[in-house]
PDB file of C-alpha atoms in Angstrom:
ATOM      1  CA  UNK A1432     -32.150 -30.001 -27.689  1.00  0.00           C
ATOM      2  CA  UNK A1433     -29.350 -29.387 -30.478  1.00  0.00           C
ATOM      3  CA  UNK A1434     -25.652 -29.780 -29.811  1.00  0.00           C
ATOM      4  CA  UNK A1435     -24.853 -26.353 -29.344  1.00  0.00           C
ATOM      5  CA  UNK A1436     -27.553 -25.826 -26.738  1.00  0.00           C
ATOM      6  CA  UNK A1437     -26.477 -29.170 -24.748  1.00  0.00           C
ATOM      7  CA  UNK A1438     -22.476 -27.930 -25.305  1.00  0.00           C
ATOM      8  CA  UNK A1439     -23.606 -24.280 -23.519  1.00  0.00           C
ATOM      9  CA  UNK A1440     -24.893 -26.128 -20.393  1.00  0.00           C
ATOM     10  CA  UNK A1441     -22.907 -28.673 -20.152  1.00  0.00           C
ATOM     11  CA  UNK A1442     -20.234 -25.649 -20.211  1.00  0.00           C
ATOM     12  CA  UNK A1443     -21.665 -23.606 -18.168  1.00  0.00           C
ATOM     13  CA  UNK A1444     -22.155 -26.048 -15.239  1.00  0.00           C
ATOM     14  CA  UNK A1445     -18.286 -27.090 -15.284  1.00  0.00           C
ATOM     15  CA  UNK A1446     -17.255 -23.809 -15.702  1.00  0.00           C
ATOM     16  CA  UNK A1447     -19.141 -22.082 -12.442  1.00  0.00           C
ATOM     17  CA  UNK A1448     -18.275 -25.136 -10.301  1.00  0.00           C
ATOM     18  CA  UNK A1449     -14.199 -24.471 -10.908  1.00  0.00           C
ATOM     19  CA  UNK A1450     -14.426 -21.206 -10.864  1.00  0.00           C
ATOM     20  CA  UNK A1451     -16.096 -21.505  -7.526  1.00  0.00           C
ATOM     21  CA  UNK A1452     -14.292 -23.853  -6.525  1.00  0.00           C
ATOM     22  CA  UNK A1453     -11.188 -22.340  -6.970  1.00  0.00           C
ATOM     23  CA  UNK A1454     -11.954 -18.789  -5.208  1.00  0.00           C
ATOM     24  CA  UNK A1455     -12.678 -21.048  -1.915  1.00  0.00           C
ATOM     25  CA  UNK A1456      -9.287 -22.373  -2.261  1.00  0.00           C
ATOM     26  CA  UNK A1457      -8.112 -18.956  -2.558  1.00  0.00           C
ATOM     27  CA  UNK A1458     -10.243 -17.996   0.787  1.00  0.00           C
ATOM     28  CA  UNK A1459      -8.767 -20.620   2.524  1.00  0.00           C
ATOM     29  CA  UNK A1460      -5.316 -19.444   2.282  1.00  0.00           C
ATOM     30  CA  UNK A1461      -6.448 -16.173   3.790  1.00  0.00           C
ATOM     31  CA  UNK A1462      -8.806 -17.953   6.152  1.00  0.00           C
ATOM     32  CA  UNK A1463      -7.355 -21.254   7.243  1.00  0.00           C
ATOM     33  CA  UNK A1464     -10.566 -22.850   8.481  1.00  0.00           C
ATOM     34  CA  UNK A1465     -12.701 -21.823   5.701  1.00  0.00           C
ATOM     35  CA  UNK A1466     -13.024 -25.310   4.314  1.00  0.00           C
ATOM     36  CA  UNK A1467     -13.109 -24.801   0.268  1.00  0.00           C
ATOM     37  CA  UNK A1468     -15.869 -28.050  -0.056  1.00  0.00           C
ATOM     38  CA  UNK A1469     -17.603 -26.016   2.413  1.00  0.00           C
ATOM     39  CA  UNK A1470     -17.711 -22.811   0.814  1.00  0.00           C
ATOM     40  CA  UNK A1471     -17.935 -23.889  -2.934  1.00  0.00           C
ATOM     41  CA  UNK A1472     -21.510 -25.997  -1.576  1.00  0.00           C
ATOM     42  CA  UNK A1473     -22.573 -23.276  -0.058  1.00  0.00           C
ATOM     43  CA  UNK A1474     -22.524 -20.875  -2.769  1.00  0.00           C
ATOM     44  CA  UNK A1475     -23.331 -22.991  -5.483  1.00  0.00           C
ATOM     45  CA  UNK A1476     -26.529 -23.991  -3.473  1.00  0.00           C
ATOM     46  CA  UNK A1477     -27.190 -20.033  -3.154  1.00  0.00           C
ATOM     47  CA  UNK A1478     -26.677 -19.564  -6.350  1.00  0.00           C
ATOM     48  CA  UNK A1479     -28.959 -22.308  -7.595  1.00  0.00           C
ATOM     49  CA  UNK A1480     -31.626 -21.391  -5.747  1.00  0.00           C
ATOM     50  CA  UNK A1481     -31.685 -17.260  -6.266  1.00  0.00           C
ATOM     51  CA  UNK A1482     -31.260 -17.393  -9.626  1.00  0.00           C
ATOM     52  CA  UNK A1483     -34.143 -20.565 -10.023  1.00  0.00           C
ATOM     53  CA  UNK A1484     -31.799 -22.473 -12.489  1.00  0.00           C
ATOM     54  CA  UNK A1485     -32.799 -26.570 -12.611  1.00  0.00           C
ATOM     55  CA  UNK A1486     -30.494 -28.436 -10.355  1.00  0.00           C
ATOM     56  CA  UNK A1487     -30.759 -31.408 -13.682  1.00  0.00           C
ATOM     57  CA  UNK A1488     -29.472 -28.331 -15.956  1.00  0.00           C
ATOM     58  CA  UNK A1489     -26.578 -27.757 -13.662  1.00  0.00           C
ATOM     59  CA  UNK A1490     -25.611 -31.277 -12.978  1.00  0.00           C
ATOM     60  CA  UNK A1491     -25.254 -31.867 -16.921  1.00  0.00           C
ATOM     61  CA  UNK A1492     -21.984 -29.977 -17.134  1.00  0.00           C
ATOM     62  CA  UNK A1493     -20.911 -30.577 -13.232  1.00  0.00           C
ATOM     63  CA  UNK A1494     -21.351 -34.428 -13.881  1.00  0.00           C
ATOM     64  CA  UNK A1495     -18.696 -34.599 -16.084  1.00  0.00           C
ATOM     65  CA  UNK A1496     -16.122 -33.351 -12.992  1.00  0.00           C
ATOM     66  CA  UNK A1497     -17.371 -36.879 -11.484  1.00  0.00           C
ATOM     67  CA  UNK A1498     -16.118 -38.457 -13.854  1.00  0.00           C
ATOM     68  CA  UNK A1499     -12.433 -37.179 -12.929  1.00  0.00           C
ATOM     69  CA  UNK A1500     -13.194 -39.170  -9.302  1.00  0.00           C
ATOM     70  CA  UNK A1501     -12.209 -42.346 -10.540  1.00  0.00           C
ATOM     71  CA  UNK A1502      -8.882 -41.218 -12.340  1.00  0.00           C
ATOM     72  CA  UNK A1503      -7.834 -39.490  -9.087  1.00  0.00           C
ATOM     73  CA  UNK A1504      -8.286 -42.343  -6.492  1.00  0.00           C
ATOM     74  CA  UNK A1505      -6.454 -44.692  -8.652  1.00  0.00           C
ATOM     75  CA  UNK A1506      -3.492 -41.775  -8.929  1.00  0.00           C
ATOM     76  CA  UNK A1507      -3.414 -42.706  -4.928  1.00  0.00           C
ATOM     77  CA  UNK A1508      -1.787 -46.012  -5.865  1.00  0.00           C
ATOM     78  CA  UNK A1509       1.135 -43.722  -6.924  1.00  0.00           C
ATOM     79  CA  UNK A1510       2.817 -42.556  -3.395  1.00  0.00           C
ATOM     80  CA  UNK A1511       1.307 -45.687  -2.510  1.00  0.00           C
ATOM     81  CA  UNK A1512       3.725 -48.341  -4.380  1.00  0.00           C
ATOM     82  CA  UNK A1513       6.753 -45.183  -3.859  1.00  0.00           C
ATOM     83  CA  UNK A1514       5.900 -45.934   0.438  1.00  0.00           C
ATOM     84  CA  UNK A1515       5.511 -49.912  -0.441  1.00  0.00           C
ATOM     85  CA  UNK A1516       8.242 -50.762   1.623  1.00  0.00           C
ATOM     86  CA  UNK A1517       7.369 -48.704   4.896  1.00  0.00           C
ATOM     87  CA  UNK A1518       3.843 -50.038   4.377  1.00  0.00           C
ATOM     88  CA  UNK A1519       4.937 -53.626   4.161  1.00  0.00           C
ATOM     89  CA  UNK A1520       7.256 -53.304   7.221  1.00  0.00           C
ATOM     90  CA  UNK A1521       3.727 -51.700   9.424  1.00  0.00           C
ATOM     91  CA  UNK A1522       0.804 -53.467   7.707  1.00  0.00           C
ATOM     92  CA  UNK A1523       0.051 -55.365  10.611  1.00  0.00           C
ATOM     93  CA  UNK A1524      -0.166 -52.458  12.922  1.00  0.00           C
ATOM     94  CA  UNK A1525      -2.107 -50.777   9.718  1.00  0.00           C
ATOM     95  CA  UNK A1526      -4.806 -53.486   9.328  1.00  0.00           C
ATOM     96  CA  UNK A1527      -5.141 -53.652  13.048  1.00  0.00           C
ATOM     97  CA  UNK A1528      -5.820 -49.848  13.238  1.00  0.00           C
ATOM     98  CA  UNK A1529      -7.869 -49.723  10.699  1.00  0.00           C
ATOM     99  CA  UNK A1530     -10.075 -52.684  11.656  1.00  0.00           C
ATOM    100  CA  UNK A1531     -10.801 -51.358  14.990  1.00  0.00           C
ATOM    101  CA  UNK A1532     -11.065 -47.608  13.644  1.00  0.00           C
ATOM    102  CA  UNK A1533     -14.427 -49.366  12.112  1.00  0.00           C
ATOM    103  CA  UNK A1534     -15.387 -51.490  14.919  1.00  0.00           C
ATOM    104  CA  UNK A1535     -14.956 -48.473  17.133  1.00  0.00           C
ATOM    105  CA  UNK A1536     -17.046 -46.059  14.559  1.00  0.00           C
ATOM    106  CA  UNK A1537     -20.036 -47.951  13.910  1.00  0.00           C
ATOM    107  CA  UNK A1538     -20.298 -49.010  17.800  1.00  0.00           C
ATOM    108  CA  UNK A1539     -20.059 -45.483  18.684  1.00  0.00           C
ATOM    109  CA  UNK A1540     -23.063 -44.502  16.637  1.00  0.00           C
ATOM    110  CA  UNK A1541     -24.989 -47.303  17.498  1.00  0.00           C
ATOM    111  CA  UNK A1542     -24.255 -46.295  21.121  1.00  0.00           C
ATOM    112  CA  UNK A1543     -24.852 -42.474  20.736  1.00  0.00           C
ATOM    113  CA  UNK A1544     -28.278 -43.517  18.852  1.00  0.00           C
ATOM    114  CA  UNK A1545     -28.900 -45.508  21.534  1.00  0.00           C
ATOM    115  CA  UNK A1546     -28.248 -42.814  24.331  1.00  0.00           C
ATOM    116  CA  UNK A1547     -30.203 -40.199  22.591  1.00  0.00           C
ATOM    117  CA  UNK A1548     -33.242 -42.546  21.280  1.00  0.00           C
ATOM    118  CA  UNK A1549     -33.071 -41.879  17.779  1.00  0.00           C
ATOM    119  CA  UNK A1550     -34.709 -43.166  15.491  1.00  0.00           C
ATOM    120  CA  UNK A1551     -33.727 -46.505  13.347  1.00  0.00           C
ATOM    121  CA  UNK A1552     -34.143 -45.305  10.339  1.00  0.00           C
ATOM    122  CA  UNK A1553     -31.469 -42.463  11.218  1.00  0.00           C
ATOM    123  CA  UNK A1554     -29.264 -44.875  13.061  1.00  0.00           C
ATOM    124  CA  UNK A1555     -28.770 -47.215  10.071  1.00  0.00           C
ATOM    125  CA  UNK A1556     -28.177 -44.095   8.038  1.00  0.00           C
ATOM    126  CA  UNK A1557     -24.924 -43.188  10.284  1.00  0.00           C
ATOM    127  CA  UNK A1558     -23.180 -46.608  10.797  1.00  0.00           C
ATOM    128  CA  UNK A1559     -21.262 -46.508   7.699  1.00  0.00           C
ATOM    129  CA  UNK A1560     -20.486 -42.692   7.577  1.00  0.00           C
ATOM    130  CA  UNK A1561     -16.430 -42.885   7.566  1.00  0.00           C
ATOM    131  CA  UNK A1562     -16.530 -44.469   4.696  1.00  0.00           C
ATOM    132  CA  UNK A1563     -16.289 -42.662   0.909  1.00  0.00           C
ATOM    133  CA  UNK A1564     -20.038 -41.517   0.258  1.00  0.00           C
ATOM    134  CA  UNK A1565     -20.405 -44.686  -2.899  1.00  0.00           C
ATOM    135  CA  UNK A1566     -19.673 -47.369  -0.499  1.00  0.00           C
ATOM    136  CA  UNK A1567     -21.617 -45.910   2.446  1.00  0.00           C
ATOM    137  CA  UNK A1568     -24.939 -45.211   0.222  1.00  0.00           C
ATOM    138  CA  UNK A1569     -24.270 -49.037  -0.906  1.00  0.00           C
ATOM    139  CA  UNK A1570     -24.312 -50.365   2.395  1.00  0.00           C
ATOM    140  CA  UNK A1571     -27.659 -48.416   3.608  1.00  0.00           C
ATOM    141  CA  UNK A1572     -29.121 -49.683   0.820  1.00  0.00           C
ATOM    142  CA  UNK A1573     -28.157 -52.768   2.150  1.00  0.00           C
ATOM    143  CA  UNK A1574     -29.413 -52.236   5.592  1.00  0.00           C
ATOM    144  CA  UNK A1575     -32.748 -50.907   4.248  1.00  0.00           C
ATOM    145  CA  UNK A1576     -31.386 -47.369   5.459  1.00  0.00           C
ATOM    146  CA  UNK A1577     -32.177 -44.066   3.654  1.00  0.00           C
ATOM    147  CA  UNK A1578     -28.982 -43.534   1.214  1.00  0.00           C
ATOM    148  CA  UNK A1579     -29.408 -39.686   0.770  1.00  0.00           C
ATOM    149  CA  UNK A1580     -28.795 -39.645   4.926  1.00  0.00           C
ATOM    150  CA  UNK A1581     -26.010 -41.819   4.666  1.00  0.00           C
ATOM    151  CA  UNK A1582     -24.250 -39.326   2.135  1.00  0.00           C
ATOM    152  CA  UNK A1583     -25.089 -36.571   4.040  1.00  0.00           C
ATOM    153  CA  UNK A1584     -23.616 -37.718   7.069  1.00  0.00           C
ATOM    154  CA  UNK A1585     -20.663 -39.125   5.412  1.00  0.00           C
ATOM    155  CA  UNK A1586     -19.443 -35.682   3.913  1.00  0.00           C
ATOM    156  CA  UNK A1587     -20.385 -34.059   7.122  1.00  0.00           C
ATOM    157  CA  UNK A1588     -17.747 -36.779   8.748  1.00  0.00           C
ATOM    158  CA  UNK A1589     -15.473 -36.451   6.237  1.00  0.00           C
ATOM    159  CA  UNK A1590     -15.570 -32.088   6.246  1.00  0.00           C
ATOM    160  CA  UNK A1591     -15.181 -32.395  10.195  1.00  0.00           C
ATOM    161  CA  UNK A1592     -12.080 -34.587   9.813  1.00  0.00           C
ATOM    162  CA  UNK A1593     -10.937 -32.238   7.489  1.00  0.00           C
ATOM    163  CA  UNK A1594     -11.095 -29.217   9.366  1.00  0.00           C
ATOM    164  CA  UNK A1595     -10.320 -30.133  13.110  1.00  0.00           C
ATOM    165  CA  UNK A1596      -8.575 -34.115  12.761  1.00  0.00           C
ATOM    166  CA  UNK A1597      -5.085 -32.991  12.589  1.00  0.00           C
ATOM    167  CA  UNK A1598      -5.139 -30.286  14.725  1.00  0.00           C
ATOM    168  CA  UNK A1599      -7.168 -32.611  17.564  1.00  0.00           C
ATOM    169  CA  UNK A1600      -4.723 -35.408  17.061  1.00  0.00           C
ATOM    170  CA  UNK A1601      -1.664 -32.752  17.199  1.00  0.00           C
ATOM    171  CA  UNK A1602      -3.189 -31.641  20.953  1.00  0.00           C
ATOM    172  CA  UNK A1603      -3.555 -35.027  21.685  1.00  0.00           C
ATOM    173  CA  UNK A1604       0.645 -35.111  21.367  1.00  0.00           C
ATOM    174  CA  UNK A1605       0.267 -37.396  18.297  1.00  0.00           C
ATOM    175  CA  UNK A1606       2.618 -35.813  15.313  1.00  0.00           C
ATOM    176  CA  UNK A1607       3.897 -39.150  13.910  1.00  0.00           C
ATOM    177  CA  UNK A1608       2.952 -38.766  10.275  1.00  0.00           C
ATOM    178  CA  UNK A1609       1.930 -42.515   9.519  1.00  0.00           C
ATOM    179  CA  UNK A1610      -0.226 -42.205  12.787  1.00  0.00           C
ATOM    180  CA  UNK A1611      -1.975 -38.860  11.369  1.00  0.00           C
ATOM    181  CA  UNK A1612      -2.841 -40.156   8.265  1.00  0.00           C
ATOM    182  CA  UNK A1613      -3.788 -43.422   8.982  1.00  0.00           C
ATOM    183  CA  UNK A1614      -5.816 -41.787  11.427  1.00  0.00           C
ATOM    184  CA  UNK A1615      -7.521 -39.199   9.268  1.00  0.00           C
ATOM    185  CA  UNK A1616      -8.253 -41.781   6.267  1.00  0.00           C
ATOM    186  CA  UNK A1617      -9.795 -44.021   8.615  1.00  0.00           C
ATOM    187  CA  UNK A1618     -12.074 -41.652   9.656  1.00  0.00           C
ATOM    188  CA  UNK A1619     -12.639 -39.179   7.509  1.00  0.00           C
ATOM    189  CA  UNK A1620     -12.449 -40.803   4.212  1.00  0.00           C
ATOM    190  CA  UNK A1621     -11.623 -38.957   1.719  1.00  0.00           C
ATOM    191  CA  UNK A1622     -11.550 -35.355   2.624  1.00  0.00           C
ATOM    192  CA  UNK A1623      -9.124 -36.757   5.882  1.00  0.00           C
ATOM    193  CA  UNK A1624      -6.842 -38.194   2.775  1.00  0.00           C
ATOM    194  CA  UNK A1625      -6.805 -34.603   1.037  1.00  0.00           C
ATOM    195  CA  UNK A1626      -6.070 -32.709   4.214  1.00  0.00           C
ATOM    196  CA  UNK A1627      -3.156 -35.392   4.359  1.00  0.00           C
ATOM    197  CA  UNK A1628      -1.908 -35.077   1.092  1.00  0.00           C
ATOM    198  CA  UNK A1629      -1.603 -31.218   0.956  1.00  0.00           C
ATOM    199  CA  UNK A1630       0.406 -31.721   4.376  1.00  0.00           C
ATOM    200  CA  UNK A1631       2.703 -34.264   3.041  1.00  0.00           C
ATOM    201  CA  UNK A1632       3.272 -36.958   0.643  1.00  0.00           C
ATOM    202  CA  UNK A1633       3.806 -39.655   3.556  1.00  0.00           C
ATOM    203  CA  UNK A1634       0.506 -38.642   5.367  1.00  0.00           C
ATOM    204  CA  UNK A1635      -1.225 -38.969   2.419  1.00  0.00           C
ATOM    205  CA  UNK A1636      -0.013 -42.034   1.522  1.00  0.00           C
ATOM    206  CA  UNK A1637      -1.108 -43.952   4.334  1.00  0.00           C
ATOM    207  CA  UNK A1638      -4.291 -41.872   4.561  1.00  0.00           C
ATOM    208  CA  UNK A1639      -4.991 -43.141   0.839  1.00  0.00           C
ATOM    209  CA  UNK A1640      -4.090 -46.645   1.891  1.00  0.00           C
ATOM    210  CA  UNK A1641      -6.369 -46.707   5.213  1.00  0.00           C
ATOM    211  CA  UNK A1642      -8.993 -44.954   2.987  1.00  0.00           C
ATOM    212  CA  UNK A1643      -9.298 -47.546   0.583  1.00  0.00           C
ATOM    213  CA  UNK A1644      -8.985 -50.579   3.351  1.00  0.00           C
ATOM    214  CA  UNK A1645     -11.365 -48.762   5.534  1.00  0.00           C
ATOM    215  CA  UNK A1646     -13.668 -49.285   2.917  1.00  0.00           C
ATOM    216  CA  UNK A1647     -13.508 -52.921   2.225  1.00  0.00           C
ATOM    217  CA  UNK A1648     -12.716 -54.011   6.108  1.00  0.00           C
ATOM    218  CA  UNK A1649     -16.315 -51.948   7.157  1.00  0.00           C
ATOM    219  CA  UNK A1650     -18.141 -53.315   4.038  1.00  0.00           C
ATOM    220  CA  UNK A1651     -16.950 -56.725   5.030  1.00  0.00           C
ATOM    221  CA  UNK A1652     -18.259 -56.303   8.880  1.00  0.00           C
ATOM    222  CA  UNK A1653     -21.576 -54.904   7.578  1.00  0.00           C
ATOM    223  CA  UNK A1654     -21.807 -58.035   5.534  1.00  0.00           C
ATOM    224  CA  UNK A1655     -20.908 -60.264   8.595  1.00  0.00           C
ATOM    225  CA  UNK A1656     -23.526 -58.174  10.716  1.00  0.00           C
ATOM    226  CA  UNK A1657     -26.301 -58.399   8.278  1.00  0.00           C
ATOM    227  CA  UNK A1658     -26.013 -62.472   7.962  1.00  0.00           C
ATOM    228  CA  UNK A1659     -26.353 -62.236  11.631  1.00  0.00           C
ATOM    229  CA  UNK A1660     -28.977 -60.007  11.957  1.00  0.00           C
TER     230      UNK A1660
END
């Protein structure tokens, strides 16, 4: 394959993916619970498979918008460090929501697998789905899970967060912003943490911030359960 030819796909796979991308957030201010992750998957996966193009051809030009994933959480430490001093004054009541936001999610699913008899295999999939997809894949490999579930299930968490977290919490009478998004990044990751940040800077702060402990208090308990088990 010559430049040119590599330049076209990798082109052409960016290209469709924003432009996609970018009509579903233009949906979604006409229809408010027309989640844009939602719809861009969804028609990118229609497309893909009507028009037969390789998913590998696609992925070399949609890659590159991974890349961009690693810039962006790190731009979280920015309304992090400008909140520093409301943070420092609640960590306490932070860590202590967060750590038994994760207690509270895996025994849940363990429970519900339980209840329903499902199968291992599945179960170990689920336990670490409010985490961001990387560190829940890492930690079924760990458990000797199937990592393409655990991903699945994570977005799925994260996308139901998304859409319904807020407004559940609201009807619950919670409307304290540091509640909400502590809330919402501890269980829905980083789609919660999006939802947060287009609501306000404050929500989205502490939705980044239980986010990113979320993911090293749960990692941590997996590692406590596995010595154990």
């Amino acid at each position: 394959m010559n430049a040119a030819d590599l330049f076209q796909k990798i082109w052409f796979g960016l290209t469709i993916t924003v432009v996609v991308y970018v009509a579903a957030r233009a949906l979604q201010q006409r229809i408010q619970w027309m989640h844009p992750m939602i719809v861009s998957a969804g028609v990118l996966i229609s497309f893909l498979l009507i028009s037969g193009l390789p998913l590998q051809q696609y992925k070399e030009g949609a890659d590159l918008l991974s890349l961009l994933l690693g810039p962006a959480t790190i731009a979280l430490g920015v309304p992090i460090y400008k909140h520093r001093q409301h943070i420092k004054e609640q960590f306490r009541a932070v860590m202590l929501s967060i750590t038994c936001g994760s207690i509270v999610g895996v025994a849940s699913v363990s429970a519900i697998m339980f209840s329903f008899s499902g199968g291992k295999d599945i179960a170990m999939s689920m336990l670490p789905k409010s985490v961001s997809s990387p560190i829940a894949v890492e930690i079924a490999k760990s458990l000797g899970a199937v990592p393409e579930l655990a991903a699945v299930f994570t977005v799925f968490t994260g996308i139901v967060g998304a859409l319904v977290g807020t407004a559940f919490l609201r009807k619950l009478g919670i409307r304290d912003e540091v509640s909400l998004g502590i809330a919402l990044g501890t269980a829905a990751h980083g789609f919660g943490t999006a939802k947060c940040l287009a609501d306000s800077e404050k929500q989205g702060t502490f939705s980044g911030l239980a986010m990113g402990l979320m993911g090293v208090i749960t990692s941590a308990l997996f590692a406590v359960l596995f010595l154990i088990i």
